[in-house]
Amino acid sequence: MSLQDRIDQAVATVAPRLKTCPRVALILGSGLGGLADAVDAHLSLDYGDIPHFKESDAPGHAGRLVFGELAGQQVVCMQGRLHAYEGNSAEDIVFPLRVMNALGAQTLVVTNAAGAVNTDFEVADLMLITDHINLMGSHPLTLGEDQGLRDFTDMTYAYTAALREQALAAAHACGLTLRQGVYIGVRGPSFETPAEIRAFRVWGADAVGMSTVFEVIAAASLGMDVLGLSFITNMAAGVLDQPISGEEVLEASKVAIENMKALVLGVLAG
Ligand code: HPA
C-alpha cells in the first residue's frame, strides 16, 4: 500500500471524530507527556486504534494522540513518540506527523530530553534548537520516487525564525533562561562515548539526543513551521567524571518539566 493510501486511511479513521481541526502538532519527549494532560481534550486515541500507527514501548512514553485546546490553540499532542533505537524505521517515526499535518496541523512544536555537549550548560536548562545535525544513520524521505517523496527539501530555515523569537519572548515573560544551540541526533540506544562527545563539540553541537531530527526533516518537507525545544537532563558523556544512567535521565527531567510546560504554554498563548 502506498504511503498516501496509509495516510488517507489513518485520516479517514480520525477526521470524522474531530470536533475541530488541530493547527499545532506537539511531539512530547521523555517525561513531558504530562503536558498532554493540560489539554482540554475532546478526543484521545491510542496509537493502536489508528491504522498504520506503530506503538512505542520506551519507558515514560504512553502512546496516544490527544486532540483539544491548549492555551487558546487547537492542538494535537503525540503523547509518546517512536524512536529509532526501538527498531522503528525513519519513515515509521514520521508517519504520525504526516497524519497530524493531513488533519490540519501547520506548525510543529517538538520537545526532547538531551545531554549537554556545551559545557556552559547545566542540568535542567532549556535549549531552543537553532539547527540540527543528523547523525541518526537514516533519513525519513527515502521511500522512493514512486511515493512522490524523494525531494531535496531545503533545511536552511527548518527551525522557523518567527517561532524562535516567540519562544525567546515567552521565556523572558516567564522569567526563564532559554539557551540556544545545535541539537545532534544520534540513533542510540547506548549513550555516547566521551570521544564522540568531544567530536560533536568540535562539529558545533550543543546538545545530544535520540529523537527529533526525523520529525523536523519531515515537517520541513511538508512546509510546516517548526519550534524545537530541548531540556537538559544530564551532562553528556565525559563532561563529568561519572557514568550516565537512563533512570537518572528520566529523574532529572522532572526538574525541567515544569519550566518546559510553562514555556510551551507561553509560546502557544503568543
Ligand atoms: N545522549 C543521548 N541522548 C540523551 C542524552 C545523552 O546524554 N540525555 C538524554 N537523552
XYZ file of N, CA and C and ligand atoms in Angstrom:
820
model
N 0.845 -1.203 0.000
C 0.000 0.000 0.000
C 0.881 1.254 0.000
N 0.501 2.247 -0.776
C 1.353 3.440 -0.861
C 1.262 4.249 0.438
N 2.263 5.076 0.645
C 2.268 5.933 1.831
C 1.015 6.796 1.866
N 0.658 7.372 0.697
C -0.523 8.249 0.664
C -1.784 7.490 1.065
N -1.900 6.235 0.618
C -3.076 5.439 0.997
C -3.102 5.193 2.506
N -1.927 4.951 3.084
C -1.878 4.714 4.538
C -2.259 5.986 5.300
N -1.755 7.132 4.823
C -2.132 8.407 5.460
C -3.645 8.594 5.353
N -4.187 8.356 4.144
C -5.625 8.551 3.922
C -6.447 7.662 4.852
N -6.002 6.427 5.070
C -6.753 5.510 5.943
C -6.738 6.005 7.389
N -5.572 6.472 7.827
C -5.482 6.987 9.202
C -6.374 8.220 9.355
N -6.306 9.113 8.365
C -7.115 10.336 8.412
C -8.607 9.973 8.397
N -8.979 8.995 7.593
C -10.396 8.604 7.489
C -10.908 8.055 8.823
N -10.031 7.485 9.633
C -10.436 6.975 10.948
C -10.597 8.106 11.958
N -9.675 9.080 11.887
C -9.632 10.122 12.922
C -10.562 11.293 12.591
N -10.515 11.768 11.341
C -11.172 13.043 10.986
C -12.653 13.101 11.358
N -13.434 12.024 11.106
C -14.866 12.120 11.428
C -15.137 12.307 12.910
N -14.153 11.996 13.757
C -14.364 12.090 15.213
C -13.899 13.432 15.773
N -13.290 14.263 14.932
C -12.762 15.549 15.408
C -13.856 16.593 15.499
N -13.831 17.348 16.594
C -14.775 18.482 16.711
C -14.199 19.698 15.989
N -12.875 19.867 16.109
C -12.195 20.985 15.426
C -10.870 20.456 14.889
N -10.371 21.111 13.848
C -9.102 20.691 13.265
C -7.938 21.210 14.096
N -6.930 20.366 14.324
C -5.745 20.864 15.028
C -4.929 21.773 14.118
N -4.360 22.816 14.705
C -3.471 23.715 13.964
C -2.013 23.490 14.330
N -1.795 23.075 15.586
C -0.429 22.882 16.082
C -0.269 21.428 16.505
N 0.793 20.785 16.019
C 1.125 19.426 16.450
C 2.234 19.515 17.489
N 2.025 18.823 18.611
C 3.045 18.797 19.663
C 3.583 17.382 19.785
N 4.894 17.236 19.692
C 5.518 15.933 19.932
C 6.291 16.059 21.231
N 5.855 15.280 22.218
C 6.360 15.458 23.576
C 7.390 14.396 23.920
N 8.525 14.860 24.406
C 9.626 13.948 24.703
C 9.510 13.295 26.065
N 10.491 12.464 26.371
C 10.548 11.711 27.622
C 10.106 12.551 28.806
N 9.112 12.068 29.541
C 8.711 12.737 30.761
C 7.780 13.913 30.547
N 7.650 14.371 29.312
C 6.834 15.570 29.064
C 5.405 15.237 28.652
N 5.101 13.946 28.613
C 3.754 13.515 28.236
C 2.694 14.190 29.095
N 3.071 14.580 30.322
C 2.142 15.235 31.241
C 1.545 16.501 30.668
N 2.249 17.121 29.732
C 1.727 18.344 29.117
C 0.407 18.054 28.394
N 0.291 16.832 27.873
C -0.949 16.457 27.184
C -2.121 16.451 28.158
N -1.838 16.226 29.460
C -2.922 16.232 30.454
C -3.498 17.627 30.645
N -2.714 18.641 30.263
C -3.194 20.023 30.393
C -4.122 20.410 29.226
N -4.178 19.556 28.209
C -5.030 19.848 27.052
C -6.488 19.666 27.444
N -7.334 20.634 27.084
C -8.776 20.477 27.238
C -9.216 19.611 26.052
N -9.190 18.300 26.272
C -9.264 17.352 25.156
C -10.701 17.034 24.761
N -10.958 16.954 23.465
C -12.256 16.461 23.006
C -12.147 15.078 22.382
N -10.900 14.636 22.167
C -10.703 13.291 21.611
C -9.305 12.795 21.966
N -9.242 11.542 22.396
C -7.968 10.934 22.740
C -7.961 9.523 22.155
N -6.983 9.223 21.340
C -6.955 7.923 20.653
C -5.633 7.214 20.902
N -5.716 5.947 21.319
C -4.496 5.142 21.439
C -3.916 4.891 20.049
N -2.599 4.869 19.956
C -1.971 4.616 18.654
C -2.500 3.312 18.040
N -2.756 2.345 18.931
C -3.232 1.048 18.448
C -4.577 1.124 17.745
N -5.322 2.219 17.965
C -6.648 2.360 17.350
C -6.601 3.125 16.035
N -5.395 3.547 15.611
C -5.275 4.320 14.372
C -4.528 3.463 13.348
N -5.092 3.281 12.162
C -4.439 2.431 11.167
C -3.002 2.875 10.882
N -2.097 1.915 10.851
C -0.695 2.101 10.442
C 0.167 2.837 11.463
N -0.398 3.195 12.635
C 0.440 3.762 13.695
C 1.152 2.618 14.405
N 2.421 2.809 14.684
C 3.145 1.830 15.489
C 3.118 2.283 16.941
N 3.213 1.316 17.848
C 3.154 1.660 19.268
C 4.557 1.750 19.850
N 4.725 2.703 20.761
C 6.016 2.921 21.413
C 6.090 2.101 22.692
N 7.264 1.552 23.004
C 7.370 0.851 24.284
C 8.530 1.379 25.133
N 8.957 2.605 24.826
C 10.036 3.187 25.630
C 9.489 3.613 26.993
N 10.324 3.532 28.045
C 9.837 3.949 29.361
C 9.457 5.424 29.352
N 8.365 5.759 30.038
C 7.959 7.168 30.126
C 7.179 7.653 28.920
N 6.849 6.755 27.987
C 6.122 7.164 26.789
C 4.821 6.382 26.660
N 3.696 7.057 26.908
C 2.405 6.447 26.589
C 2.279 6.519 25.073
N 1.267 5.945 24.511
C 1.092 6.046 23.066
C -0.296 6.529 22.731
N -0.471 7.831 22.621
C -1.803 8.386 22.449
C -1.740 9.691 21.663
N -2.733 9.919 20.824
C -2.921 11.230 20.210
C -4.033 11.923 20.990
N -3.759 13.132 21.455
C -4.733 13.884 22.242
C -5.080 15.166 21.481
N -6.359 15.333 21.183
C -6.836 16.497 20.421
C -7.616 17.427 21.337
N -7.362 18.709 21.231
C -8.137 19.659 22.030
C -7.497 21.021 22.050
N -7.878 21.799 23.087
C -7.404 23.171 23.172
C -6.348 23.285 24.255
N -5.281 23.969 23.927
C -4.220 24.229 24.897
C -3.788 25.681 24.707
N -3.888 26.462 25.787
C -3.509 27.879 25.753
C -4.153 28.600 24.555
N -5.408 28.292 24.310
C -6.156 29.002 23.275
C -5.928 28.504 21.859
N -5.123 27.458 21.698
C -4.841 26.932 20.349
C -5.429 25.532 20.202
N -5.878 25.236 19.004
C -6.309 23.868 18.705
C -5.050 23.046 18.440
N -4.830 22.032 19.269
C -3.595 21.252 19.163
C -3.903 19.767 19.026
N -2.905 19.057 18.544
C -2.892 17.601 18.670
C -1.544 17.235 19.285
N -1.611 16.497 20.390
C -0.387 16.095 21.105
C -0.088 14.639 20.823
N 1.140 14.358 20.448
C 1.605 12.973 20.450
C 2.144 12.717 21.837
N 1.384 11.978 22.619
C 1.846 11.645 23.966
C 2.596 10.323 23.843
N 3.900 10.423 23.722
C 4.716 9.249 23.424
C 5.088 9.246 21.958
N 6.353 9.089 21.694
C 6.821 9.092 20.304
C 7.597 7.812 20.035
N 7.845 7.575 18.761
C 8.629 6.410 18.362
C 10.096 6.800 18.277
N 10.959 5.854 18.577
C 12.402 6.102 18.485
C 13.051 5.114 17.517
N 14.151 5.561 16.937
C 14.915 4.675 16.061
C 15.530 3.537 16.864
N 15.891 3.814 18.119
C 16.558 2.769 18.921
C 15.619 1.634 19.299
N 14.312 1.827 19.087
C 13.355 0.734 19.316
C 13.220 -0.124 18.058
N 13.981 0.217 17.037
C 13.931 -0.560 15.804
C 12.962 -0.001 14.785
N 12.419 1.185 15.036
C 11.487 1.794 14.081
C 12.256 2.439 12.929
N 11.697 2.345 11.732
C 12.331 2.993 10.586
C 12.052 4.492 10.644
N 12.876 5.249 9.927
C 12.677 6.701 9.876
C 11.287 7.023 9.332
N 10.838 6.259 8.328
C 9.512 6.505 7.743
C 8.406 6.274 8.767
N 8.534 5.182 9.558
C 7.516 4.906 10.584
C 7.490 6.013 11.635
N 8.645 6.519 11.971
C 8.732 7.536 13.024
C 8.004 8.811 12.611
N 8.047 9.160 11.317
C 7.395 10.413 10.897
C 5.961 10.206 10.409
N 5.499 8.950 10.368
C 4.133 8.717 9.875
C 3.079 9.493 10.678
N 3.132 9.448 12.032
C 2.128 10.218 12.786
C 2.165 11.711 12.464
N 3.354 12.242 12.226
C 3.460 13.658 11.870
C 2.748 13.930 10.548
N 2.926 13.038 9.584
C 2.245 13.208 8.287
C 0.738 13.223 8.478
N 0.253 12.347 9.374
C -1.198 12.287 9.610
C -1.660 13.562 10.310
N -0.919 14.023 11.295
C -1.301 15.257 12.007
C -1.328 16.434 11.038
N -0.380 16.458 10.113
C -0.349 17.522 9.097
C -1.567 17.405 8.183
N -1.871 16.177 7.768
C -3.027 15.970 6.880
C -4.328 16.353 7.580
N -4.352 16.268 8.923
C -5.555 16.644 9.692
C -5.642 18.147 9.910
N -4.599 18.893 9.526
C -4.679 20.352 9.608
C -3.530 21.054 10.296
N -2.633 20.305 10.962
C -1.544 20.956 11.705
C -0.503 21.536 10.743
N -0.271 22.836 10.862
C 0.710 23.507 10.012
C 1.958 23.896 10.789
N 1.896 23.725 12.109
C 3.031 24.070 12.970
C 3.387 22.853 13.798
N 4.673 22.608 13.960
C 5.156 21.521 14.814
C 5.934 22.118 15.982
N 5.538 21.728 17.193
C 6.347 22.035 18.376
C 6.875 20.704 18.880
N 8.189 20.542 18.885
C 8.782 19.261 19.240
C 9.728 19.462 20.422
N 9.560 18.616 21.437
C 10.413 18.724 22.618
C 11.166 17.415 22.818
N 12.301 17.503 23.469
C 13.077 16.297 23.752
C 13.929 16.471 24.998
N 14.381 15.328 25.502
C 15.381 15.309 26.562
C 16.737 15.197 25.871
N 17.741 15.894 26.380
C 19.044 15.868 25.722
C 20.162 15.977 26.743
N 21.322 15.494 26.333
C 22.527 15.645 27.144
C 23.261 16.906 26.698
N 23.887 17.590 27.640
C 24.599 18.822 27.305
C 26.001 18.503 26.784
N 26.238 18.903 25.541
C 27.578 18.813 24.946
C 28.344 20.096 25.284
N 27.594 21.200 25.278
C 28.158 22.508 25.628
C 28.390 22.547 27.138
N 29.632 22.745 27.539
C 29.954 22.649 28.973
C 29.489 23.878 29.761
N 29.012 24.909 29.072
C 28.418 26.052 29.780
C 26.997 25.754 30.241
N 26.389 24.712 29.664
C 25.018 24.365 30.029
C 25.009 23.649 31.377
N 23.801 23.624 31.982
C 23.635 22.918 33.255
C 22.405 22.019 33.179
N 22.415 20.980 34.029
C 21.251 20.095 34.113
C 20.014 20.929 34.453
N 18.924 20.618 33.763
C 17.612 21.291 33.909
C 17.502 22.567 33.074
N 18.564 22.931 32.347
C 18.449 24.053 31.405
C 17.483 23.700 30.275
N 16.859 24.725 29.718
C 16.083 24.560 28.484
C 16.886 25.139 27.328
N 16.815 24.487 26.174
C 17.544 24.969 24.994
C 16.612 25.079 23.794
N 16.645 26.246 23.174
C 15.945 26.480 21.908
C 16.828 25.913 20.797
N 16.284 24.995 20.014
C 17.087 24.399 18.940
C 17.142 25.369 17.762
N 18.341 25.763 17.390
C 18.512 26.689 16.269
C 18.792 25.947 14.971
N 19.297 24.709 15.100
C 19.679 23.926 13.927
C 19.987 22.509 14.412
N 20.136 21.566 13.487
C 20.472 20.220 13.948
C 21.530 19.571 13.050
N 22.084 18.490 13.568
C 22.985 17.631 12.791
C 22.359 16.240 12.806
N 22.173 15.668 11.622
C 21.561 14.337 11.529
C 22.633 13.264 11.563
N 22.793 12.641 12.732
C 23.716 11.505 12.844
C 22.927 10.249 13.236
N 21.673 10.221 12.778
C 20.791 9.103 13.139
C 21.103 7.866 12.294
N 21.862 8.047 11.225
C 22.187 6.911 10.364
C 21.066 6.566 9.405
N 20.077 7.422 9.275
C 18.978 7.162 8.346
C 18.321 8.495 7.996
N 17.208 8.424 7.254
C 16.565 9.631 6.763
C 15.103 9.308 6.479
N 14.184 10.230 6.811
C 12.764 9.896 6.663
C 12.173 10.087 5.266
N 12.944 10.600 4.315
C 12.356 10.923 2.996
C 12.909 10.053 1.874
N 13.215 8.795 2.184
C 13.875 7.956 1.182
C 12.992 6.839 0.658
N 11.686 7.072 0.676
C 10.774 5.999 0.279
C 10.785 5.694 -1.219
N 11.306 6.602 -2.010
C 11.363 6.320 -3.439
C 10.452 7.219 -4.252
N 10.824 7.373 -5.501
C 10.093 8.326 -6.337
C 8.651 7.909 -6.589
N 8.399 6.599 -6.561
C 7.032 6.147 -6.804
C 6.101 6.660 -5.715
N 6.659 6.989 -4.555
C 5.841 7.516 -3.472
C 5.770 9.038 -3.554
N 6.452 9.614 -4.519
C 6.408 11.055 -4.696
C 7.076 11.825 -3.579
N 8.012 11.197 -2.915
C 8.554 11.808 -1.707
C 10.029 12.183 -1.786
N 10.718 11.683 -2.792
C 12.151 11.953 -2.779
C 12.403 13.381 -3.254
N 12.359 14.277 -2.312
C 12.583 15.664 -2.673
C 13.954 16.079 -2.159
N 14.309 17.300 -2.465
C 15.557 17.856 -1.957
C 15.189 19.054 -1.091
N 14.502 18.715 -0.021
C 13.997 19.740 0.892
C 15.119 20.630 1.390
N 14.895 21.935 1.312
C 15.857 22.882 1.870
C 15.718 22.880 3.389
N 16.843 22.789 4.082
C 16.804 22.759 5.549
C 17.345 24.052 6.167
N 17.644 25.044 5.328
C 18.283 26.264 5.830
C 17.444 26.945 6.903
N 16.121 26.962 6.682
C 15.229 27.676 7.610
C 14.290 26.706 8.320
N 14.763 25.467 8.546
C 13.878 24.439 9.108
C 13.314 24.855 10.464
N 14.129 25.494 11.273
C 13.661 25.945 12.597
C 13.209 27.395 12.443
N 11.902 27.573 12.365
C 11.292 28.838 11.953
C 11.699 30.021 12.832
N 12.266 31.049 12.180
C 12.799 32.202 12.914
C 11.727 32.880 13.765
N 10.522 33.035 13.211
C 9.473 33.748 13.966
C 9.095 32.986 15.232
N 9.084 31.647 15.162
C 8.747 30.854 16.349
C 9.872 30.905 17.373
N 11.106 30.992 16.890
C 12.233 31.125 17.824
C 12.112 32.442 18.582
N 11.764 33.494 17.875
C 11.576 34.802 18.533
C 10.457 34.715 19.565
N 9.380 34.022 19.175
C 8.238 33.874 20.083
C 8.653 33.116 21.348
N 9.482 32.080 21.173
C 9.922 31.279 22.317
C 10.813 32.111 23.240
N 11.690 32.922 22.650
C 12.565 33.759 23.474
C 11.742 34.781 24.250
N 10.720 35.335 23.582
C 9.859 36.316 24.254
C 9.062 35.637 25.374
N 8.558 34.420 25.102
C 7.778 33.702 26.120
C 8.666 33.349 27.309
N 9.906 32.932 27.043
C 10.837 32.605 28.136
C 11.087 33.842 28.983
N 11.297 34.951 28.314
C 11.549 36.208 29.029
C 10.348 36.553 29.919
N 9.151 36.414 29.335
C 7.932 36.746 30.081
C 7.738 35.830 31.285
N 8.200 34.582 31.180
C 8.054 33.619 32.290
C 9.240 33.693 33.254
N 10.216 34.531 32.952
C 11.403 34.617 33.804
C 12.304 33.400 33.686
N 12.255 32.729 32.532
C 13.067 31.525 32.328
C 14.280 31.836 31.466
N 15.405 31.194 31.774
C 16.577 31.302 30.911
C 16.431 30.287 29.796
N 16.563 30.730 28.574
C 16.466 29.817 27.434
C 17.788 29.849 26.684
N 18.518 28.739 26.756
C 19.761 28.624 25.995
C 19.406 28.458 24.521
N 20.368 28.638 23.654
C 20.150 28.384 22.227
C 21.290 27.513 21.721
N 20.988 26.610 20.807
C 22.083 25.809 20.289
C 21.671 24.760 19.282
N 22.682 24.021 18.858
C 22.541 22.989 17.823
C 22.342 21.627 18.491
N 21.327 20.920 18.006
C 20.994 19.581 18.526
C 21.572 18.542 17.573
N 22.296 17.589 18.114
C 22.765 16.490 17.264
C 21.966 15.237 17.622
N 21.331 14.660 16.608
C 20.505 13.473 16.817
C 21.302 12.218 16.502
N 21.348 11.309 17.485
C 22.042 10.031 17.306
C 21.026 8.902 17.438
N 21.389 7.717 16.974
C 20.425 6.626 16.982
C 20.245 6.007 18.370
N 21.329 5.917 19.158
C 21.264 5.172 20.414
C 21.168 3.685 20.122
N 20.766 2.842 21.099
C 20.317 3.237 22.432
C 21.425 3.377 23.474
N 22.678 3.093 23.145
C 23.704 3.379 24.153
C 23.907 4.882 24.185
N 24.347 5.386 25.331
C 24.796 6.771 25.360
C 26.116 6.842 24.602
N 26.607 8.041 24.388
C 27.799 8.247 23.569
C 29.066 7.955 24.385
N 30.153 7.839 23.665
C 31.444 7.767 24.355
C 31.954 9.190 24.561
N 32.841 9.369 25.528
C 33.435 10.706 25.702
C 34.116 11.203 24.427
N 34.721 10.304 23.661
C 35.389 10.728 22.413
C 34.363 11.242 21.401
N 33.203 10.567 21.335
C 32.147 11.045 20.430
C 31.680 12.440 20.844
N 31.491 12.622 22.141
C 31.020 13.936 22.618
C 32.050 15.027 22.295
N 33.331 14.718 22.448
C 34.356 15.721 22.092
C 34.282 16.040 20.604
N 34.066 15.014 19.795
C 33.951 15.235 18.343
C 32.728 16.102 18.031
N 31.596 15.793 18.673
C 30.357 16.559 18.417
C 30.562 18.034 18.781
N 31.344 18.256 19.841
C 31.590 19.638 20.283
C 32.348 20.389 19.192
N 33.337 19.713 18.595
C 34.110 20.331 17.511
C 33.195 20.634 16.317
N 32.213 19.776 16.085
C 31.267 19.983 14.965
C 30.294 21.126 15.216
N 30.253 21.617 16.455
C 29.343 22.724 16.746
C 28.056 22.318 17.434
N 27.993 21.077 17.930
C 26.779 20.649 18.639
C 26.799 21.155 20.082
N 25.597 21.487 20.583
C 25.453 21.939 21.969
C 24.716 20.921 22.831
N 23.870 20.103 22.196
C 23.093 19.110 22.949
C 22.927 17.872 22.080
N 22.841 16.709 22.744
C 22.731 15.444 22.010
C 21.523 14.662 22.505
N 20.801 14.070 21.551
C 19.632 13.266 21.918
C 19.328 12.240 20.850
N 18.275 11.443 21.112
C 17.982 10.292 20.236
C 16.650 10.452 19.511
N 16.292 11.681 19.173
C 14.984 11.886 18.521
C 15.000 13.153 17.674
N 13.810 13.631 17.320
C 13.539 14.982 16.803
C 13.966 15.250 15.364
N 15.169 14.773 14.994
C 15.730 15.115 13.686
C 14.822 14.644 12.536
N 14.330 13.410 12.606
C 13.482 12.906 11.511
C 12.200 13.722 11.390
N 11.603 13.996 12.542
C 10.325 14.725 12.530
C 10.513 16.118 11.932
N 11.645 16.742 12.257
C 11.878 18.100 11.749
C 12.143 18.071 10.243
N 12.857 17.069 9.776
C 13.088 16.953 8.332
C 11.754 16.760 7.605
N 10.923 15.865 8.145
C 9.623 15.610 7.501
C 8.758 16.863 7.541
N 8.775 17.567 8.669
C 7.979 18.799 8.791
C 8.453 19.827 7.768
N 9.755 19.943 7.591
C 10.284 20.897 6.606
C 9.807 20.513 5.212
N 9.817 19.221 4.919
C 9.400 18.791 3.577
C 7.904 19.023 3.371
N 7.144 19.064 4.462
C 5.698 19.326 4.377
C 5.398 20.820 4.430
N 6.440 21.642 4.551
C 6.255 23.097 4.588
C 5.714 23.600 5.916
N 5.908 22.811 6.979
C 5.406 23.233 8.293
C 6.387 24.176 8.977
N 5.863 25.025 9.854
C 6.707 25.819 10.745
C 7.120 24.929 11.917
N 8.344 25.102 12.398
C 8.868 24.218 13.444
C 9.481 25.012 14.594
N 9.113 24.588 15.810
C 9.803 25.051 17.018
C 10.345 23.820 17.724
N 11.640 23.785 18.002
C 12.266 22.658 18.699
C 12.836 23.117 20.032
N 12.525 22.366 21.079
C 12.999 22.712 22.425
C 13.563 21.474 23.096
N 14.740 21.623 23.711
C 15.350 20.520 24.459
C 15.378 20.858 25.931
N 15.236 19.842 26.765
C 15.566 20.072 28.167
C 16.740 19.174 28.527
N 17.679 19.781 29.229
C 18.949 19.118 29.528
C 18.775 18.251 30.771
N 18.927 16.949 30.591
C 18.738 16.016 31.709
C 20.061 15.582 32.320
N 21.143 15.782 31.592
C 22.452 15.317 32.084
C 23.546 16.003 31.276
N 24.723 16.076 31.847
C 25.878 16.495 31.073
C 26.292 15.276 30.237
N 26.626 15.493 28.964
C 26.938 14.379 28.068
C 28.204 13.645 28.550
N 28.402 12.470 27.972
C 29.467 11.572 28.429
C 30.826 12.281 28.475
N 31.516 12.081 29.569
C 32.880 12.594 29.690
C 32.974 14.018 30.212
N 31.826 14.742 30.234
C 31.875 16.109 30.770
C 32.163 16.040 32.268
N 31.465 15.110 32.930
C 31.724 14.872 34.350
C 32.371 13.493 34.469
N 33.134 13.290 35.518
C 33.813 12.003 35.687
C 32.874 11.021 36.383
N 31.782 10.678 35.695
C 30.802 9.742 36.256
C 29.971 9.146 35.123
N 29.395 7.951 35.337
C 28.573 7.347 34.275
C 27.210 8.019 34.154
N 26.520 7.749 33.022
C 25.166 8.270 32.793
C 24.209 7.092 32.855
N 23.116 7.222 33.612
C 22.138 6.128 33.634
C 20.794 6.618 33.113
N 20.072 5.705 32.480
C 18.768 6.035 31.913
C 17.794 6.516 32.969
N 17.844 5.888 34.161
C 16.932 6.286 35.247
C 17.227 7.723 35.669
N 18.521 8.001 35.735
C 18.940 9.342 36.146
C 18.406 10.381 35.154
N 18.440 10.028 33.867
C 17.967 10.938 32.832
C 16.469 11.202 33.002
N 15.687 10.136 33.254
C 14.243 10.304 33.448
C 13.957 11.111 34.711
N 14.732 10.835 35.760
C 14.541 11.511 37.045
C 14.871 12.999 36.924
N 16.009 13.288 36.327
C 16.456 14.675 36.223
C 15.474 15.492 35.394
N 14.814 14.822 34.448
C 13.940 15.576 33.566
C 12.779 16.185 34.334
N 12.415 15.563 35.465
C 11.282 16.088 36.246
C 11.517 17.539 36.642
N 12.767 17.876 36.913
C 13.096 19.242 37.334
C 12.766 20.237 36.217
N 13.078 19.850 34.988
C 12.912 20.768 33.861
C 11.486 20.786 33.308
N 10.701 19.774 33.680
C 9.388 19.612 33.056
C 8.470 20.806 33.309
N 8.449 21.269 34.551
C 7.548 22.384 34.865
C 7.937 23.621 34.063
N 9.246 23.867 33.942
C 9.708 25.017 33.160
C 9.340 24.857 31.691
N 9.507 23.634 31.188
C 9.199 23.385 29.775
C 7.706 23.568 29.515
N 6.890 23.073 30.445
C 5.436 23.249 30.299
C 5.097 24.727 30.224
N 5.663 25.508 31.152
C 5.367 26.945 31.188
C 5.800 27.602 29.877
N 6.933 27.186 29.369
C 7.452 27.785 28.124
C 6.538 27.440 26.941
N 6.172 26.169 26.814
C 5.317 25.768 25.684
C 3.964 26.479 25.768
N 3.401 26.543 26.976
C 2.118 27.245 27.134
C 2.271 28.723 26.779
N 3.399 29.302 27.171
C 3.649 30.717 26.861
C 3.752 30.953 25.358
N 4.416 30.040 24.668
C 4.561 30.174 23.207
C 3.190 30.050 22.538
N 2.405 29.055 22.967
C 1.088 28.848 22.354
C 0.179 30.031 22.611
N 0.260 30.586 23.815
C -0.603 31.717 24.167
C -0.211 32.955 23.359
N 1.038 32.952 22.846
C 1.509 34.033 21.974
C 1.588 35.355 22.724
N 22.779 11.318 24.986
C 21.832 10.981 24.115
N 20.539 11.136 24.354
C 20.185 11.676 25.525
C 21.122 12.049 26.489
C 22.511 11.862 26.201
O 23.398 12.178 27.004
N 20.440 12.551 27.545
C 19.112 12.485 27.233
N 18.961 11.956 26.009
